């Protein structure tokens, strides 16, 4: 689900609310982190069993791709997936929710690296991460502009 | 309280955790917003009765000043205040907590505007904001480089 954000500009600069705890989109606060990806690179594919991600691109222009397949840890390579593509440009900020059991990856389409704020509803547990990964080669999605990734 | 953040860099870009719900600094999630301030401007002075702010400068270089005076809504102009100054540079990200009843303001020291992520523990209520304001002139703090503000 994609939601546009409102920029409040004045002579001093601007302010924009990204995520409020009274937003129907909001479930629980896990953490806030920033992930940065350079031109020519894909970060993906990732999938979480429990975690919902909430992405906000605050620098650059990203393509975020969601593969909406029921996640099955026993079947490593999904065969039939419907992909949804989102172009997220920091010039018009929005938030994108990525539900659990959704494969996702993103690439940098801008000259400058993309900066994504993620506000997942779960804490990343470094010992037992709720994160499954497959390589770009294993996923039947080929339109990436970037050649490298992982 | 100031806490340095750890940047995890790799060939694809980088990632850094800003605030985790298991951080002793963390109290409650109110919202996440970004405030942007241009060179030559101060944003301040503000004070909250209930709210703790958690600032992270992610672009540019800011001076954040805290006036540690017990807040008294009946005495509009504080006379004796101890000021603490923090230089927050996005090149070395950190988080700064600003407790309730602390006057605070910030200015942009970099050529590019500063971008601050704030993760307060309260929701901003547009109808009855927990926010008191006084002008730059009213506060006995003069070392701002910027001439304009509010």
CSV table of C-alpha atoms in Angstrom, one decimal, chain A residues 3-126:
chain,number,residue,atom,x,y,z
A,3,UNK,CA,0.5,6.7,0.7
A,4,UNK,CA,1.7,10.1,-0.4
A,5,UNK,CA,3.1,12.4,2.2
A,6,UNK,CA,2.4,16.1,2.5
A,7,UNK,CA,5.4,18.6,2.5
A,8,UNK,CA,4.9,21.7,4.6
A,9,UNK,CA,7.3,24.2,3.1
A,10,UNK,CA,8.1,27.7,4.5
A,11,UNK,CA,10.9,30.2,4.2
A,12,UNK,CA,13.0,28.3,6.8
A,13,UNK,CA,12.8,24.9,5.0
A,14,UNK,CA,10.2,22.3,5.3
A,15,UNK,CA,8.7,19.6,7.5
A,16,UNK,CA,6.9,16.3,6.6
A,17,UNK,CA,5.4,13.7,8.8
A,18,UNK,CA,6.4,10.2,7.7
A,19,UNK,CA,4.6,7.8,10.1
A,20,UNK,CA,2.3,8.5,13.0
A,21,UNK,CA,1.2,6.0,15.6
A,22,UNK,CA,-2.5,7.0,14.9
A,23,UNK,CA,-2.1,6.1,11.2
A,24,UNK,CA,-4.2,3.1,10.2
A,25,UNK,CA,-1.1,1.9,8.4
A,26,UNK,CA,0.8,1.7,11.7
A,27,UNK,CA,0.9,-1.6,13.6
A,28,UNK,CA,3.8,-1.6,16.1
A,29,UNK,CA,7.2,0.1,16.4
A,30,UNK,CA,10.2,-2.2,15.9
A,31,UNK,CA,12.9,0.2,14.9
A,32,UNK,CA,14.0,2.9,12.5
A,33,UNK,CA,16.9,2.4,10.2
A,34,UNK,CA,18.3,3.9,6.9
A,35,UNK,CA,19.5,1.8,4.0
A,36,UNK,CA,21.5,3.3,1.3
A,37,UNK,CA,22.0,1.8,-2.2
A,38,UNK,CA,24.3,3.1,-5.0
A,39,UNK,CA,23.6,3.4,-8.7
A,40,UNK,CA,24.1,0.1,-10.4
A,41,UNK,CA,23.1,-2.1,-7.4
A,42,UNK,CA,20.0,-4.0,-6.4
A,43,UNK,CA,19.4,-4.8,-2.7
A,44,UNK,CA,17.3,-8.0,-2.7
A,45,UNK,CA,15.7,-10.3,-2.7
A,46,UNK,CA,14.5,-10.4,0.9
A,47,UNK,CA,11.4,-11.9,2.6
A,48,UNK,CA,10.2,-11.8,6.2
A,49,UNK,CA,7.7,-14.2,7.8
A,50,UNK,CA,6.5,-11.8,10.6
A,51,UNK,CA,7.8,-8.4,9.7
A,52,UNK,CA,6.0,-5.6,7.9
A,53,UNK,CA,8.3,-3.0,6.4
A,54,UNK,CA,7.4,0.6,5.8
A,55,UNK,CA,9.7,2.3,3.3
A,56,UNK,CA,10.1,6.0,2.7
A,57,UNK,CA,12.6,7.1,0.0
A,58,UNK,CA,14.1,10.4,1.2
A,59,UNK,CA,17.0,10.7,-1.3
A,60,UNK,CA,17.2,9.8,-5.0
A,61,UNK,CA,14.8,7.6,-7.0
A,62,UNK,CA,14.2,3.9,-6.4
A,63,UNK,CA,12.4,1.1,-8.1
A,64,UNK,CA,10.9,-1.2,-5.4
A,65,UNK,CA,9.6,-4.5,-6.6
A,66,UNK,CA,7.3,-6.7,-4.5
A,67,UNK,CA,6.8,-10.4,-5.4
A,68,UNK,CA,3.4,-11.3,-4.0
A,69,UNK,CA,3.8,-15.0,-3.5
A,70,UNK,CA,2.8,-16.9,-0.4
A,71,UNK,CA,6.2,-17.5,1.3
A,72,UNK,CA,7.2,-21.1,1.6
A,73,UNK,CA,10.5,-21.7,3.2
A,74,UNK,CA,10.5,-25.3,1.9
A,75,UNK,CA,10.2,-24.3,-1.7
A,76,UNK,CA,13.3,-22.2,-2.1
A,77,UNK,CA,12.6,-20.8,-5.6
A,78,UNK,CA,9.2,-19.4,-6.3
A,79,UNK,CA,8.0,-20.3,-9.8
A,80,UNK,CA,4.9,-18.2,-10.2
A,81,UNK,CA,4.9,-14.7,-8.9
A,82,UNK,CA,3.0,-11.6,-9.6
A,83,UNK,CA,5.3,-8.6,-9.4
A,84,UNK,CA,4.3,-5.1,-8.4
A,85,UNK,CA,6.7,-2.3,-9.3
A,86,UNK,CA,6.8,1.1,-7.5
A,87,UNK,CA,8.9,4.1,-8.6
A,88,UNK,CA,9.6,6.0,-5.4
A,89,UNK,CA,11.1,9.5,-5.9
A,90,UNK,CA,12.3,11.5,-2.9
A,91,UNK,CA,10.9,14.6,-4.7
A,92,UNK,CA,7.4,13.4,-3.9
A,93,UNK,CA,7.8,11.4,-0.7
A,94,UNK,CA,5.5,8.5,0.1
A,95,UNK,CA,5.4,5.5,2.3
A,96,UNK,CA,5.1,2.0,1.0
A,97,UNK,CA,4.1,-0.9,3.2
A,98,UNK,CA,5.5,-4.3,2.5
A,99,UNK,CA,3.5,-7.1,4.2
A,100,UNK,CA,5.1,-10.2,5.6
A,101,UNK,CA,5.6,-13.1,3.2
A,102,UNK,CA,6.3,-10.7,0.3
A,103,UNK,CA,9.6,-11.0,-1.6
A,104,UNK,CA,11.0,-7.6,-2.1
A,105,UNK,CA,14.0,-5.9,-3.7
A,106,UNK,CA,15.0,-2.4,-4.8
A,107,UNK,CA,17.5,-0.6,-7.0
A,108,UNK,CA,18.8,2.9,-7.4
A,109,UNK,CA,17.6,4.6,-10.5
A,110,UNK,CA,19.2,8.0,-9.7
A,111,UNK,CA,22.7,9.2,-10.2
A,112,UNK,CA,22.9,9.8,-6.4
A,113,UNK,CA,22.5,6.9,-4.0
A,114,UNK,CA,19.0,6.2,-2.7
A,115,UNK,CA,18.4,6.6,1.0
A,116,UNK,CA,15.4,4.7,2.3
A,117,UNK,CA,14.1,5.0,5.9
A,118,UNK,CA,12.6,1.7,7.0
A,119,UNK,CA,10.2,1.6,10.0
A,120,UNK,CA,9.5,-2.1,10.4
A,121,UNK,CA,7.2,-3.4,13.1
A,122,UNK,CA,9.7,-5.9,14.3
A,123,UNK,CA,13.2,-5.6,15.7
A,124,UNK,CA,16.0,-7.1,13.6
A,125,UNK,CA,17.4,-9.9,15.7
A,126,UNK,CA,21.0,-10.4,14.6
